[in-house]
Coordinates of C-alpha atoms in Angstrom, one line a residue:
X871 CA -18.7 25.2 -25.7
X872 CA -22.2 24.3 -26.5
X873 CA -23.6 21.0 -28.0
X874 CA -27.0 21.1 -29.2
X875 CA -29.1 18.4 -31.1
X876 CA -30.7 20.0 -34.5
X877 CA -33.0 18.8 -36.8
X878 CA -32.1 21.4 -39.5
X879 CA -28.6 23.2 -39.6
X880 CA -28.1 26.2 -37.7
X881 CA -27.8 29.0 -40.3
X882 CA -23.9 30.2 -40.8
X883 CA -22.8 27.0 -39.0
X884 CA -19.5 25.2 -40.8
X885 CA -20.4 21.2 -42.1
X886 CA -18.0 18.3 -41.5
X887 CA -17.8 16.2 -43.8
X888 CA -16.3 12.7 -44.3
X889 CA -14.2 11.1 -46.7
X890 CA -12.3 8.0 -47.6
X891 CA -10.9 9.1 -51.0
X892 CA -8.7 12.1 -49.8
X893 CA -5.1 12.2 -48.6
X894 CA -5.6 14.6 -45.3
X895 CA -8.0 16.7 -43.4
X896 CA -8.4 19.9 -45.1
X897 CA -10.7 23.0 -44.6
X898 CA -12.2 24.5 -47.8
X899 CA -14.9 26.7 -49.6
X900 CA -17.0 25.7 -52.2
X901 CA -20.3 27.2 -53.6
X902 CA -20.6 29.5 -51.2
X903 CA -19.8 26.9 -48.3
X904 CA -17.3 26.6 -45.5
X905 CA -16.5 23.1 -44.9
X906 CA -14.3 20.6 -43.0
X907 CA -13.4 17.3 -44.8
X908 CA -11.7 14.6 -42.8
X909 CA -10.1 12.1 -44.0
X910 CA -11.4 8.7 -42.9
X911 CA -10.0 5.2 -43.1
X912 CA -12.5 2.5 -45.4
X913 CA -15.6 2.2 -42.9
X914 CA -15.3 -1.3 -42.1
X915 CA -11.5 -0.7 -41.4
X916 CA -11.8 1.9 -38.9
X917 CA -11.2 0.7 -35.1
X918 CA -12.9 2.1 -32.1
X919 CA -9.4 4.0 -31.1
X920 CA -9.7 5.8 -34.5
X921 CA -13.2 6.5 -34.1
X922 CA -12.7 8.8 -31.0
X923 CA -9.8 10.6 -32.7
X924 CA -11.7 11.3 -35.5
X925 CA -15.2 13.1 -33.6
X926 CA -11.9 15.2 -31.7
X927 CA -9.9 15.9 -34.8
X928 CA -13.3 17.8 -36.0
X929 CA -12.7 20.0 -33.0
X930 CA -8.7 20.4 -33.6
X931 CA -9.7 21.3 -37.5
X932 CA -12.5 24.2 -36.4
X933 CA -9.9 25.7 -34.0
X934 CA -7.1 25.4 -36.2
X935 CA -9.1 27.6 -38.4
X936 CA -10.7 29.6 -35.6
X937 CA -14.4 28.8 -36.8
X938 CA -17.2 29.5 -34.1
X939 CA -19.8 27.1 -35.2
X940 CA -19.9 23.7 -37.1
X941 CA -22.2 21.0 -37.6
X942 CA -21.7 17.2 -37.6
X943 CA -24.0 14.7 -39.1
X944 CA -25.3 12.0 -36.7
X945 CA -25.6 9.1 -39.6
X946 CA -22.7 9.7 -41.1
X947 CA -20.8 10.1 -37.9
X948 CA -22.0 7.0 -36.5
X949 CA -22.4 4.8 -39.3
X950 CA -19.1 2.4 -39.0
X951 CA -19.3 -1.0 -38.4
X952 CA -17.3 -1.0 -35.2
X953 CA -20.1 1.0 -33.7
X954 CA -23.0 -1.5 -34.5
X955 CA -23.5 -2.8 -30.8
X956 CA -23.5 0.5 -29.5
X957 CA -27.2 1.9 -29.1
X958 CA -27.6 5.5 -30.1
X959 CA -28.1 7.2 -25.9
X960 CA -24.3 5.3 -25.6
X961 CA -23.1 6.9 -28.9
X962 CA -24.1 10.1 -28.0
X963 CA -22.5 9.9 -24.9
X964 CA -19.0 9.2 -26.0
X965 CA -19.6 11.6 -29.0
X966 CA -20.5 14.5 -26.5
X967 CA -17.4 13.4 -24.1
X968 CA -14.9 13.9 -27.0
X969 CA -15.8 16.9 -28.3
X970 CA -15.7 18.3 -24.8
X971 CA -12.1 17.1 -24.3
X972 CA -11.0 17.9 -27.6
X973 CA -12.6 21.8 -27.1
X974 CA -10.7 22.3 -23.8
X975 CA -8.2 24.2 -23.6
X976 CA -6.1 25.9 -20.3
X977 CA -5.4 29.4 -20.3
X978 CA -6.3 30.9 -17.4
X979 CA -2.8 32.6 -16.8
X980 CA -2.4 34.0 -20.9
X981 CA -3.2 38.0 -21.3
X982 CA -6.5 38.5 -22.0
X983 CA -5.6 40.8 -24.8
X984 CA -3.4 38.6 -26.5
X985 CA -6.2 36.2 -27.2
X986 CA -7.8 36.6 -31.0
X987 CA -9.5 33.5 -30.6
X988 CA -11.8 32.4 -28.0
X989 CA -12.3 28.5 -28.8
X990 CA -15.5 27.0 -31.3
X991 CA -18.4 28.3 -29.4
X992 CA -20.7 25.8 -30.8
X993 CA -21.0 22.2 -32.4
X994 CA -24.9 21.4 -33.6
X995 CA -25.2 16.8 -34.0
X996 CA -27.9 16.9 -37.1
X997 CA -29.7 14.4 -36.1
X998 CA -33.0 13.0 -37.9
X999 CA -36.5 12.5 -36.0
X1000 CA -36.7 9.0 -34.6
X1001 CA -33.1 9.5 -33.3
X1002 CA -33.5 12.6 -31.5
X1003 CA -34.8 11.4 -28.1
X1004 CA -31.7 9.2 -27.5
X1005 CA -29.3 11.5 -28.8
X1006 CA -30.9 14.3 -26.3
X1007 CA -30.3 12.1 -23.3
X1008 CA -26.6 10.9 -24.5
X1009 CA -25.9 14.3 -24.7
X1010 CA -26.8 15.5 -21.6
X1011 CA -25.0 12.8 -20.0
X1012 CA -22.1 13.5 -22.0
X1013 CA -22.4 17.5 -20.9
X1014 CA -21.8 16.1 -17.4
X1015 CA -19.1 13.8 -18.0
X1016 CA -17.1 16.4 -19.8
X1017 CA -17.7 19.2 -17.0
X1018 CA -16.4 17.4 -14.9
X1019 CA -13.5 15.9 -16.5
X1020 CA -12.4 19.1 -17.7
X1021 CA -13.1 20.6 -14.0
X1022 CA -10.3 18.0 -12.8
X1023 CA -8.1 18.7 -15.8
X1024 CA -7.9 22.2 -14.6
X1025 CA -6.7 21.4 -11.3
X1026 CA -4.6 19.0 -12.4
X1027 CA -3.3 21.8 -14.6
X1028 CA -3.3 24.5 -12.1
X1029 CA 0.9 25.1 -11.0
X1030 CA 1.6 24.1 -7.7
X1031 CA 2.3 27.4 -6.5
X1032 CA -1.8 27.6 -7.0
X1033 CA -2.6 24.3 -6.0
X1034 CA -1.7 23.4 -2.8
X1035 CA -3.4 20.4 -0.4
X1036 CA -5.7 23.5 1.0
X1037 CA -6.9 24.7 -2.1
X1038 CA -7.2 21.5 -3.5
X1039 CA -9.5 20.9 -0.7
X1040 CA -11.5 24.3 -1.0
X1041 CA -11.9 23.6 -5.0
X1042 CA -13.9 20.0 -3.8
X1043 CA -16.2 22.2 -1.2
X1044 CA -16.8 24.7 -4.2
X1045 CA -17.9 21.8 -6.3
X1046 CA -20.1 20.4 -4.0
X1047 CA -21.7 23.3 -3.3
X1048 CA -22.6 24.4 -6.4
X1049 CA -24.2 20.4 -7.2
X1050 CA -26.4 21.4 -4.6
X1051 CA -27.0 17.4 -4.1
X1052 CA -28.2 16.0 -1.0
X1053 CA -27.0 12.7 -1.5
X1054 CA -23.4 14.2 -1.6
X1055 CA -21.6 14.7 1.8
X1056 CA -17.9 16.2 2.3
X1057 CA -15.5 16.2 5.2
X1058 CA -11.8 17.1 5.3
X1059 CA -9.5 15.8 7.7
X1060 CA -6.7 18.8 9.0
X1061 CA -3.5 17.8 9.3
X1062 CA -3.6 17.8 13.1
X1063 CA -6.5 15.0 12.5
X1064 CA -4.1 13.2 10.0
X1065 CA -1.5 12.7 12.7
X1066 CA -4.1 12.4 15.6
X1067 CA -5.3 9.0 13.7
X1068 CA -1.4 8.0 13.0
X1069 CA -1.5 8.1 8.7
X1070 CA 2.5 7.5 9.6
X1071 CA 2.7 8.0 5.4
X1072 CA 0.5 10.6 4.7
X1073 CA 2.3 12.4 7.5
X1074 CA 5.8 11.4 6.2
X1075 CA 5.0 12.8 2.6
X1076 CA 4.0 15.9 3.5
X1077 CA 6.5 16.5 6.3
X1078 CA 8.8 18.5 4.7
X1079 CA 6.3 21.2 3.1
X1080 CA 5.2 24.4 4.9
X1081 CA 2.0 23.2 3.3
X1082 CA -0.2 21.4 5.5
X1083 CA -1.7 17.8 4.2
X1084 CA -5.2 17.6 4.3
X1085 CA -7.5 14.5 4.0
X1086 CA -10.5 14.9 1.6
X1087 CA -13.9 12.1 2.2
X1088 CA -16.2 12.5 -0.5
X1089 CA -19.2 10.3 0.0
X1090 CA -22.3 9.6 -2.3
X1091 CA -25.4 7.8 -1.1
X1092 CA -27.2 7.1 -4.5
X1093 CA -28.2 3.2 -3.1
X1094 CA -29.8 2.0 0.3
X1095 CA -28.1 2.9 3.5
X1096 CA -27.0 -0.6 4.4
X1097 CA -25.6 -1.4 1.0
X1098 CA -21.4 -1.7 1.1
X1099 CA -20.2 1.2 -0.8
X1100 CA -17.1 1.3 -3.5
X1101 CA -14.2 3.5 -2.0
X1102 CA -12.4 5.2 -4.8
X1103 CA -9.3 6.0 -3.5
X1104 CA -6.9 8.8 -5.5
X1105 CA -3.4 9.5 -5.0
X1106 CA -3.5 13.7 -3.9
X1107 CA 0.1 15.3 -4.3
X1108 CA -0.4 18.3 -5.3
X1109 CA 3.2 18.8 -6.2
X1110 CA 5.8 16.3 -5.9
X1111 CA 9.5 17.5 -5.8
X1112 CA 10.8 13.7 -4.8
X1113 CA 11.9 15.4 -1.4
X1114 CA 15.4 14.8 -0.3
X1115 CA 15.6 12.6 -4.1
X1116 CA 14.8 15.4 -5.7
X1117 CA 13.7 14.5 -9.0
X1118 CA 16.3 15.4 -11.8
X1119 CA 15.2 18.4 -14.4
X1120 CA 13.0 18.3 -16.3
X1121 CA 11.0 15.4 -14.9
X1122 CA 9.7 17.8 -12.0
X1123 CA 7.7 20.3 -15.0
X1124 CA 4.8 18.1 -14.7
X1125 CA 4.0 17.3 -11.2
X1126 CA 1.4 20.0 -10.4
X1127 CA -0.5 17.1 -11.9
X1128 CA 0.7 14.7 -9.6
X1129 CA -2.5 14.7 -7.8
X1130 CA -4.5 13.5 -11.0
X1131 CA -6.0 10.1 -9.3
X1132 CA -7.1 12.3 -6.9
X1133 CA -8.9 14.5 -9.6
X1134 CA -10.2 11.6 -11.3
X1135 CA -11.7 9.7 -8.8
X1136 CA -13.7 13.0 -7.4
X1137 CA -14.6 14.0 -10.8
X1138 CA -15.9 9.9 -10.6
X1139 CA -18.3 10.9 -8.2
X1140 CA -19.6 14.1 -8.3
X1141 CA -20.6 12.5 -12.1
X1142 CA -22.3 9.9 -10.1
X1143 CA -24.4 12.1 -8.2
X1144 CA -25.5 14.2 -11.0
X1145 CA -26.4 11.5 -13.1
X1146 CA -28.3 9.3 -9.7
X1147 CA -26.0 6.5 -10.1
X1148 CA -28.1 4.0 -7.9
X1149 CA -24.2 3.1 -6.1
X1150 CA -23.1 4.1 -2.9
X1151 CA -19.8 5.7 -3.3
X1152 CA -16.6 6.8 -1.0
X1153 CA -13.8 9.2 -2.3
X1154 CA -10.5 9.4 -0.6
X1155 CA -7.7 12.0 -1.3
X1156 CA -5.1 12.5 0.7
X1157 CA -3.7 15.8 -0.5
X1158 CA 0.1 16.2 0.4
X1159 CA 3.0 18.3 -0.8
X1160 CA 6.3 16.7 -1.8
X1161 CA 8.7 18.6 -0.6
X1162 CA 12.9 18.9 0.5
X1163 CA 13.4 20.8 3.8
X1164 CA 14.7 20.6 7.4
X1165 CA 11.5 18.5 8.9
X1166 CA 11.9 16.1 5.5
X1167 CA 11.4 12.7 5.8
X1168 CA 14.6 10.7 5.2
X1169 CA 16.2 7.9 2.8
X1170 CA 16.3 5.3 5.6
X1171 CA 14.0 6.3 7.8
X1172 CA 11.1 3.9 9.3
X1173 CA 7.6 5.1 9.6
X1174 CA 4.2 3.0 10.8
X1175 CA 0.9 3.8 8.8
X1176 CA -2.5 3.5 9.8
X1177 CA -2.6 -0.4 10.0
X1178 CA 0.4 -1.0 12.3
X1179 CA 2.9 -2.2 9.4
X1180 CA 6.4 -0.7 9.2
X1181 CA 7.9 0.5 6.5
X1182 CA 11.4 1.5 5.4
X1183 CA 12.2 4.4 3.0
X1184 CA 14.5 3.4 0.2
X1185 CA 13.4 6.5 -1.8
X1186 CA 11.4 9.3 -1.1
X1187 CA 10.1 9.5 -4.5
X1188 CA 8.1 6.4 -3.7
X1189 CA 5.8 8.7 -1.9
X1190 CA 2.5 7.8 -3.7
X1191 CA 2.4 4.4 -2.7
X1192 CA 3.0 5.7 1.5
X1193 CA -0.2 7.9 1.2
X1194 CA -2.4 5.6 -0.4
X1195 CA -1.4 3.1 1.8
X1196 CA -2.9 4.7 5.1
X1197 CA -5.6 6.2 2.5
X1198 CA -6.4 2.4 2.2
X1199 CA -6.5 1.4 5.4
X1200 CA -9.1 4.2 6.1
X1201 CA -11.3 2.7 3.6
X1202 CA -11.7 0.0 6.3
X1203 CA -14.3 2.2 8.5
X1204 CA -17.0 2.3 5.6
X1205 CA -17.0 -1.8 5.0
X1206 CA -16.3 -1.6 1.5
X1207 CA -17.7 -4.2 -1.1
X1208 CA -14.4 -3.3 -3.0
X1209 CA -11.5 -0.9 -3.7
X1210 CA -10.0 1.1 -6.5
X1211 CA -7.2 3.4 -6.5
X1212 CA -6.1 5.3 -8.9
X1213 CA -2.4 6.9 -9.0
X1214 CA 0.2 8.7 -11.5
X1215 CA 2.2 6.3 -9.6
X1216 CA 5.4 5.3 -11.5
X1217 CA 7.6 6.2 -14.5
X1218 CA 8.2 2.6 -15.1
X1219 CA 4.3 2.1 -16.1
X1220 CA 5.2 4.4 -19.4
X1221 CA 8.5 2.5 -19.6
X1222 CA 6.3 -0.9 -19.7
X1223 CA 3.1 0.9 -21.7
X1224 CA 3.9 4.0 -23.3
X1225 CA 1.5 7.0 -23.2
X1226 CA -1.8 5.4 -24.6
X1227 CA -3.1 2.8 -21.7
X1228 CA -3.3 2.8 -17.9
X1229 CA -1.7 0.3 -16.0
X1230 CA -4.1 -2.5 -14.5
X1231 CA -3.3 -4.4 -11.4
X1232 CA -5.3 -6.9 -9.5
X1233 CA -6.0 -10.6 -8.8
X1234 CA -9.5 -10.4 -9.0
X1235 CA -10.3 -11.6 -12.8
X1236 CA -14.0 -10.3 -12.6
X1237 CA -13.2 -6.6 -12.0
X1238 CA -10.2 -6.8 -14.3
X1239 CA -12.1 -7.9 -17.3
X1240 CA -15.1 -5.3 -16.1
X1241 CA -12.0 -2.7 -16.3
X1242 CA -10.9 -3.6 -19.4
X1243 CA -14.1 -3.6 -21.3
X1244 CA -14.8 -0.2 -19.9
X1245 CA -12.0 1.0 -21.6
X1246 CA -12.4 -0.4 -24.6
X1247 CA -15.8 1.4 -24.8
X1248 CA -15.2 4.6 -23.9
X1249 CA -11.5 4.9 -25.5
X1250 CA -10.3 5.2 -22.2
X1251 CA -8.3 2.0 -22.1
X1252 CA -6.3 -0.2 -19.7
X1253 CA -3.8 -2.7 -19.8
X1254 CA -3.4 -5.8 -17.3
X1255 CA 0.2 -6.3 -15.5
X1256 CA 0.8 -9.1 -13.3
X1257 CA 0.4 -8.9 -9.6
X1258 CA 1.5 -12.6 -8.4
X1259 CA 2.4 -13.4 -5.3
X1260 CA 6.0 -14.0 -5.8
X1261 CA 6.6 -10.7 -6.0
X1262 CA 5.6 -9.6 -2.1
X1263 CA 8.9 -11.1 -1.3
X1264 CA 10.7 -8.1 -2.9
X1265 CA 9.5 -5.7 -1.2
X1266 CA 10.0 -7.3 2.2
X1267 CA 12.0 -4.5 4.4
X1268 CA 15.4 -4.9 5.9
X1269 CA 14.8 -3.5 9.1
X1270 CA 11.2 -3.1 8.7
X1271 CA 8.4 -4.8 8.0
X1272 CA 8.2 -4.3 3.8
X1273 CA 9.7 -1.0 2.1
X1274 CA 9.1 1.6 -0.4
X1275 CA 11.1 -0.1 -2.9
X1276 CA 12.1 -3.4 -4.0
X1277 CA 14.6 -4.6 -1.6
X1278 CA 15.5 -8.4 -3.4
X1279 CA 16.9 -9.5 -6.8
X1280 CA 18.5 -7.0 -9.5
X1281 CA 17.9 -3.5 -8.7
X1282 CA 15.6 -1.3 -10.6
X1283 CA 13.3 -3.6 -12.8
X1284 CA 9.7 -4.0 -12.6
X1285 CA 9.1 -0.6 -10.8
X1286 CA 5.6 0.0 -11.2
X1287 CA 4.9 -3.8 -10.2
X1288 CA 6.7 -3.2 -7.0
X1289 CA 4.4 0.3 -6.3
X1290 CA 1.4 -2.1 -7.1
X1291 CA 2.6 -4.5 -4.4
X1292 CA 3.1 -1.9 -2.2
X1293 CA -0.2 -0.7 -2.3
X1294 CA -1.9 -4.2 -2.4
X1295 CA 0.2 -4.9 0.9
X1296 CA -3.3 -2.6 2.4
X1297 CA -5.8 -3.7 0.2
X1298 CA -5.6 -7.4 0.3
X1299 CA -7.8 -7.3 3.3
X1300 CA -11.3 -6.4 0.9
X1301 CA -13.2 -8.7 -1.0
X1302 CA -11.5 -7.2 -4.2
X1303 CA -9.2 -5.1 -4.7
X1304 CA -7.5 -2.9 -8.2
X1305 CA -4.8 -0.2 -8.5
X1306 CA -4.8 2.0 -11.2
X1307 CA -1.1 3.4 -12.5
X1308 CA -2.5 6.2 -14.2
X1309 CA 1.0 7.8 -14.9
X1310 CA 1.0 7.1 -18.7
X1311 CA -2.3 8.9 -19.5
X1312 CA -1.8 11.7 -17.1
X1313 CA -1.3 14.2 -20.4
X1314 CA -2.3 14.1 -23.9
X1315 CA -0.4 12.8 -26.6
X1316 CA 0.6 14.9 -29.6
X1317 CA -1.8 12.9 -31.7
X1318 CA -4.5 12.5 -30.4
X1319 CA -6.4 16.0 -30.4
X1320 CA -6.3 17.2 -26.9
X1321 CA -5.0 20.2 -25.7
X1322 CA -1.3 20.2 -23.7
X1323 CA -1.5 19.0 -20.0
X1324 CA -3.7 16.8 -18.6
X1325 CA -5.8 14.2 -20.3
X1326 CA -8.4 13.7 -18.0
X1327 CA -8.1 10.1 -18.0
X1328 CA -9.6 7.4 -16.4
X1329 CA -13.1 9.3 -15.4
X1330 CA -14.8 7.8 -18.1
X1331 CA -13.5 4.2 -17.6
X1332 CA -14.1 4.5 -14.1
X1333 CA -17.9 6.0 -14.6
X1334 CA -18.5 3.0 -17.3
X1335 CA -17.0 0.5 -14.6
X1336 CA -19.3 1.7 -12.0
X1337 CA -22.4 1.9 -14.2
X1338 CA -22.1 -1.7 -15.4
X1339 CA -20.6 -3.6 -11.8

């Protein structure tokens, strides 16, 4: 889909217009005219939230009615008090971002020749003259933020059968070689490396798959050599079964899009490079299959990960937290000034939030307000959950040094607070630390103007963090 910025509407091209007084969206003709009218709330009532559903629902209206071109006012789209602080190169930006997601759509494996419609081709922003330079350099930002969030949606989306830790791995080189950035460097560890360096969970996880795990390092070098990096670590299972748990139907549909942190925080970076973020960045992925078999690893069984620490299995559907554990641990080597990981970690996170917000966990105040205001300004929000000491002592192992689960008081409570713990355990160590349960924004909600599948989410909270840390 193409976004240009026009002075003068592109002949043929279908207006959107906007208005308070109606009772619903509605497409209609009049005097010779296509149009789309939205309904809009009372400008000074509209939040931020509605905002970005409104710029998408333009996209859901134009499909709905299988138009090819359309053609969005900048000042009226723009002109709500809620957007006042915003200069116009930011607006742009998260205009151009939500058109993008709202046009995606995945259907790589339909019939070609049952398609009879091929998407909008074509939004034009009518923009007047002293806007137009800031509105052309929000929208090619945007362009690249919503490549590459939709590039990550589509593996996300991609079945497992499709998707597997090697071809997860293969899609990364393909990326990198066509950014044709020398700032961007790649290296994959093989599964024989994995267990040569003793990732005792990565190993675990993927165990039981004939598929072997494979360890992707991303790095970007947009800042001086000597300057610590941020390592953005992403949880990579490319299908998670729950192993010898085995997850009951139909919880299992989704899980080709288990390896969504992983997607997000390499869609992170290779937006980082494009753009020159002056950061130095590291991505780590370890990419694992979930599966039940003969070489599985067991409920019960002890393993040791990269840092020496022991843990117990209580479930082998806590296998997120085992990989990102070692994953962690790796980050050591490159002498981080910080970490982030980012995980479709737990069910209990959607429990706690629903499907709108992304579960935020750290003790560091600074980066957790830094999170949260990224979120608030690109729509892609987060929610803070506690991560106090008190709760280490629940996950302290029986016969092992801490386990997968929580092992004290009632059983079953606080789930995605005991994964957070668990992966804290490993980052403690660095002079700040955040996890990320991405697991209730890992696909679209009905109402919100996305296609079915995956969201896409938290690339441009992450990308916003980084640009203003």
């Amino acid at each position: 889909m193409k976004i240009t910025v026009e002075k003068a509407a592109p002949k043929g091209a279908v207006r959107v217009i906007f208005d308070e007084t109606i009772q619903a969206s509605f497409f209609r003709e009049r005097n010779g005219q296509h149009e789309i009218v939205l309904k809009i709330a009372k400008r000074k009532e509209l939040t931020r939230r509605k905002w970005f559903l409104l710029v998408r629902e333009a996209v859901a209206l134009a499909q709905k009615h299988h138009l090819s071109h359309i053609v969005l006012d900048w000042s009226s789209l723009t002109n709500f008090p809620i957007l006042k602080k915003d200069n116009v190169e930011r607006l742009a930006l998260l205009v151009t971002e939500n058109l993008l997601l709202a046009g995606y759509t995945f259907h790589q494996y339909k019939k070609k020749d049952t398609e009879t419609y091929h998407g909008l081709k074509h939004i034009a922003l009518l923009v007047e003259e002293k806007a137009l330079p800031l509105v052309k350099k929000g929208v090619s930002r945007g362009l690249i933020h919503g490549e590459y969030m939709n590039w990550y949606r589509d593996l996300a989306n991609i079945p497992g059968n499709d998707m597997t830790p090697k071809l997860l791995a293969g899609a990364v080189k393909k990326a990198v070689s066509t950014a044709k950035n020398s700032k961007l460097s790649l290296k994959i560890l093989s599964q024989k490396e994995i267990e040569h360096l003793g990732m005792g969970g990565v190993m675990a996880v993927g165990k039981g798959s004939k598929e072997e795990s494979q360890f992707i390092i991303l790095e970007y070098r947009g800042s001086k050599k000597n300057e610590a990096p941020i390592v953005l670590v992403g949880k990579g299972v490319t299908f998670d079964s729950g192993g010898i748990d085995t997850k009951p139907h139909p919880y299992a549909l989704d899980m080709m899009m288990d390896m969504s942190g992983g997607g997000a925080v390499l869609a992170t970076t290779l937006i980082s490079a494009r753009l020159g973020l002056k950061r130095n960045l590291v991505a780590l992925v370890p990419a694992v299959e979930n599966m039940p078999g003969g070489e599985s690893f067991r409920p019960g069984d002890v393993i040791t990960m990269l840092d020496g620490t022991t843990v117990e299995i209580g479930h082998t559907d806590a296998e997120g937290r085992l990989i990102l554990g070692d994953a962690i641990t790796y980050a050591k080597r490159f002498k981080p000034a910080g970490v982030l990981d980012v995980a479709t970690l737990t069910g209990a996170a959607g429990v706690a939030l629903g499907e709108r917000a992304t579960a935020l966990f750290t003790r560091d105040d600074t980066q957790a307000e830094k999170i949260l205001t990224a979120g608030e300004v690109t729509g892609d929000v987060a929610w803070r959950l506690p991560l106090w000491e008190e709760y280490e002592s629940e996950i302290v192992g029986n016969v092992a040094d801490i386990s997968n689960v929580r092992t004290k008081g009632s059983a079953g409570v606080g789930g995605a607070i005991t994964a957070a713990t668990f992966v804290y355990h490993f980052g403690k160590v660095y002079p700040w630390f955040v996890h990320l349960d991405m697991a209730p924004t890992m696909t679209s909600v009905f109402d919100e103007h996305l296609a079915k599948g995956a969201k896409g989410s938290p690339v441009r909270l992450l990308v916003n963090f980084l640009e203003n840390s």
